[in-house]
Short mmCIF file of C-alpha atoms in Angstrom, two decimals:
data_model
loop_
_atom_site.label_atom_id
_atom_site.label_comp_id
_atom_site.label_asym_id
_atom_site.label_seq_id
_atom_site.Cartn_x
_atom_site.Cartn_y
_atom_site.Cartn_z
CA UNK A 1 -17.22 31.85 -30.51
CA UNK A 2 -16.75 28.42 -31.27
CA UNK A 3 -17.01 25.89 -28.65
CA UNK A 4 -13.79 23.43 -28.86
CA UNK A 5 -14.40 19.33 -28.38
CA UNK A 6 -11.87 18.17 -25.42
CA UNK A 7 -10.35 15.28 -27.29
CA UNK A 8 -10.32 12.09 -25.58
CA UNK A 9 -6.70 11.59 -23.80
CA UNK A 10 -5.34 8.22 -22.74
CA UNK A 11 -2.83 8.84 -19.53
CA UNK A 12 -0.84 6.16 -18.18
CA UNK A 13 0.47 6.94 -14.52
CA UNK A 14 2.89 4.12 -13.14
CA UNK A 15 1.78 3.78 -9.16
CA UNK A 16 4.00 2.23 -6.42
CA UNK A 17 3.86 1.90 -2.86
CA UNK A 18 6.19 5.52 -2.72
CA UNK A 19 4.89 8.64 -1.71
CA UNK A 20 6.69 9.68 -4.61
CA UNK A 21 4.44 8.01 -6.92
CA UNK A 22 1.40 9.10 -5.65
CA UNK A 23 2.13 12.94 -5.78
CA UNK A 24 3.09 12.31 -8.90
CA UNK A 25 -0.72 10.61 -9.30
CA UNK A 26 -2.10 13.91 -7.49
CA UNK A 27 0.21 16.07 -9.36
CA UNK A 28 -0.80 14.57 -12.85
CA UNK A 29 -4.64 15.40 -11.71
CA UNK A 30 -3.94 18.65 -11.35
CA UNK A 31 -1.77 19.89 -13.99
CA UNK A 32 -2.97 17.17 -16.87
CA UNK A 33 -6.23 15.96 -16.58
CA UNK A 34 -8.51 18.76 -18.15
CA UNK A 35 -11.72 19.72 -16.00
CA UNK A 36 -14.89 18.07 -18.05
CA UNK A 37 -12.47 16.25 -20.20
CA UNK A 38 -12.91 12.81 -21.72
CA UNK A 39 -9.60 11.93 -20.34
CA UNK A 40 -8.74 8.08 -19.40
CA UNK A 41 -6.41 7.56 -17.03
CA UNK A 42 -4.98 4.13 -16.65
CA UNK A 43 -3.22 3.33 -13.49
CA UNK A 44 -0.50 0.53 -13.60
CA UNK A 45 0.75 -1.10 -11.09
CA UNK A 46 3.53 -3.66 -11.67
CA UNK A 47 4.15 -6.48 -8.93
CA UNK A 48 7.36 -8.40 -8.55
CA UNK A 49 7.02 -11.87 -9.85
CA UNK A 50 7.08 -14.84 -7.28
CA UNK A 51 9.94 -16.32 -9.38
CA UNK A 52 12.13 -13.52 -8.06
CA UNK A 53 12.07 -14.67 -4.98
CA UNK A 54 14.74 -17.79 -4.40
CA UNK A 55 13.89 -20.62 -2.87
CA UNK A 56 16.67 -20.42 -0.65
CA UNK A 57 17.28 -17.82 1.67
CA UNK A 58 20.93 -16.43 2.47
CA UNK A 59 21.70 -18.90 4.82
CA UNK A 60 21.43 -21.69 2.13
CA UNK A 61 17.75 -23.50 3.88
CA UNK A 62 15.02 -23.93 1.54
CA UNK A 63 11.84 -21.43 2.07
CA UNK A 64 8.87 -23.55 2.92
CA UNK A 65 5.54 -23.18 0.60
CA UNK A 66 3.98 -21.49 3.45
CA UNK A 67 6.37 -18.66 3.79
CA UNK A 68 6.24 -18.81 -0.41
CA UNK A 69 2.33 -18.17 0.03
CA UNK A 70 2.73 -15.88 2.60
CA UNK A 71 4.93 -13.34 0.46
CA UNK A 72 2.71 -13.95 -2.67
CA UNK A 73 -0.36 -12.97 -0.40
CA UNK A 74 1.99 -9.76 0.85
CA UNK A 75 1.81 -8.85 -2.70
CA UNK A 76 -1.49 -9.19 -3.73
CA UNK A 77 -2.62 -6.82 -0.82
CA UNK A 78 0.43 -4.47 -1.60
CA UNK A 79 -1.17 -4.29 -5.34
CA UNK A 80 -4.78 -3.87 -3.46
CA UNK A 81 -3.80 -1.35 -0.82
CA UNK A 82 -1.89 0.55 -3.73
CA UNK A 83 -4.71 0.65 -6.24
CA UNK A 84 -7.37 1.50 -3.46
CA UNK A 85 -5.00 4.81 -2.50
CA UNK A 86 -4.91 5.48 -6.15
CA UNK A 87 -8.39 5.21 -6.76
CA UNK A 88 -9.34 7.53 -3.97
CA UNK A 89 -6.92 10.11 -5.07
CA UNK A 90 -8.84 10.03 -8.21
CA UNK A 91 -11.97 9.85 -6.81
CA UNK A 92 -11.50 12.77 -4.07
CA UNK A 93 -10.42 14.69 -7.54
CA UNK A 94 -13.86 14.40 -8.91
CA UNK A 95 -15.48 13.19 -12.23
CA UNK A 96 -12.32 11.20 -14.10
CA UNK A 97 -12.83 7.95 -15.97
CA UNK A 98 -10.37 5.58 -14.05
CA UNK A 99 -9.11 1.74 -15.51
CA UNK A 100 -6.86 -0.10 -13.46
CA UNK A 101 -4.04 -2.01 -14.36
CA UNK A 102 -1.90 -5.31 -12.07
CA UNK A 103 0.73 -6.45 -14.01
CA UNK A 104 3.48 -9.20 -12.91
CA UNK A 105 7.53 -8.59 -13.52
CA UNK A 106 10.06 -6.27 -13.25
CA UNK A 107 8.77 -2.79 -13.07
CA UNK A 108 10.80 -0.78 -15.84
CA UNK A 109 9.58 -3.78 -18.01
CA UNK A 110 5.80 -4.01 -17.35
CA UNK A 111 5.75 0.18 -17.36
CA UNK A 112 7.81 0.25 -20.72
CA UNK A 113 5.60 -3.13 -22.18
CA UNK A 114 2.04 -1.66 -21.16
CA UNK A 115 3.19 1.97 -22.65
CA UNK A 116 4.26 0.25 -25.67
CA UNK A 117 1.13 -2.02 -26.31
CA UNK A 118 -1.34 0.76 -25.31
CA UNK A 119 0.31 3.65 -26.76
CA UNK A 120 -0.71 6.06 -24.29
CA UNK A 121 -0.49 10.12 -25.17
CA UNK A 122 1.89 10.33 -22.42
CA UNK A 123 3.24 8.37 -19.21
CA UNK A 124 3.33 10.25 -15.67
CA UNK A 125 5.54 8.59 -13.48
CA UNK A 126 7.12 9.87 -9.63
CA UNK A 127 10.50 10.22 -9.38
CA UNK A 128 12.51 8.85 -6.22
CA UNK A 129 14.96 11.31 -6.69
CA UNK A 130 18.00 9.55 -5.95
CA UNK A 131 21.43 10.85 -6.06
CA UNK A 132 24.12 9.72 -8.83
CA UNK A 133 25.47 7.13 -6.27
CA UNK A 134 21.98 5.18 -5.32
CA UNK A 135 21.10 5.78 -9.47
CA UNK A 136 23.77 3.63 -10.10
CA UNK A 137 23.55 0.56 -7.68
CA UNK A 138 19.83 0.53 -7.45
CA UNK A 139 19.09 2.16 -11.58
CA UNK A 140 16.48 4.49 -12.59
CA UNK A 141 12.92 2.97 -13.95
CA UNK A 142 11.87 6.74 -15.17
CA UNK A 143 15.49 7.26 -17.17
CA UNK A 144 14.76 3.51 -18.93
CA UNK A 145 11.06 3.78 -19.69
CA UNK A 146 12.11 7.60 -21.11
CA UNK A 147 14.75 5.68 -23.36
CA UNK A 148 12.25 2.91 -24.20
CA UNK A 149 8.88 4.14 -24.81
CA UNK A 150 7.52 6.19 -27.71
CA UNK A 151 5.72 8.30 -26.01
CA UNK A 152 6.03 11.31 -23.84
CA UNK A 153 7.33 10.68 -20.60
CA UNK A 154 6.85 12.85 -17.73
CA UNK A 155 8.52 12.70 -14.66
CA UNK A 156 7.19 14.39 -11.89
CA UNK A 157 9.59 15.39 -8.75
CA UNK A 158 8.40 15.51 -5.24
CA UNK A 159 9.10 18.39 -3.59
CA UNK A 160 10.90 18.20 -0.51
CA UNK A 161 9.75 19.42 3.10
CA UNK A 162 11.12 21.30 5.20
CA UNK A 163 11.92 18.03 7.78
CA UNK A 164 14.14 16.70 4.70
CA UNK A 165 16.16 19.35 4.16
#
């Protein structure tokens, strides 16, 4: 019989702080990544931009650079402490060639940007499952980068326990 070359696969998987978004990291692992493969995957992480935040709070006082520094610190170790998770999923998952990926803006842009510009054979994302209501108000990054991107998008749902039911 003739032995088949595993073709080298480039997977994108968006990563958050949720839960969500690292089943869907465990999830993609499992069911995508082929044993002895030459599969890349490329973790992204996409970190709000210190312009987002004003420089005045709600009560109309100007944020001092310290408290400016202090949230831009917050999210560099929110990026780290995200990407170290990630990594260890992979690693406790065994022998998979892992490239990480910190990217500043909005997520649904950086996710739809980076899947654009490295044309990926598909994108694994978690899904927060909200409701038509919360959809609406708060939007959907997985529905947008599905509209946005050319290629395959999966979305993987997190199963709920028993204490959410």
């Amino acid at each position: 019989m003739a032995e088949t070359v595993a073709r080298e696969r480039k997977i994108l998987v968006a990563v958050d702080e949720s839960e969500e978004s690292l089943y869907a990291l465990s999830w993609c692992l499992e069911n995508v990544v082929s044993e002895n493969s030459k599969d890349n995957l490329v973790l992204l992480y996409a970190k709000p931009l210190r312009s987002a935040y004003t420089a005045l709070d709600g009560t109309g006082y100007l944020f001092s650079s310290d408290i400016v520094a202090t949230m831009e610190r917050h999210n560099n170790e929110m990026a780290d402490r995200v990407m170290a998770r990630a990594k260890k999923i992979c690693h406790d998952f065994g022998e998979v060639a892992v490239e990480t990926r910190v990217e500043n803006g909005d997520a649904r842009d950086i996710i739809c940007s980076v899947a654009q510009k490295s044309v990926p054979d598909v994108l694994v994302m978690g899904s927060h499952g909200y409701g038509l209501i919360k959809r609406a108000f708060l939007g959907s990054v997985s529905y947008h980068c599905a509209q946005n991107v050319k290629c395959p998008v999966l979305v993987v749902k997190r199963p709920k326990t028993s204490r959410n039911n």
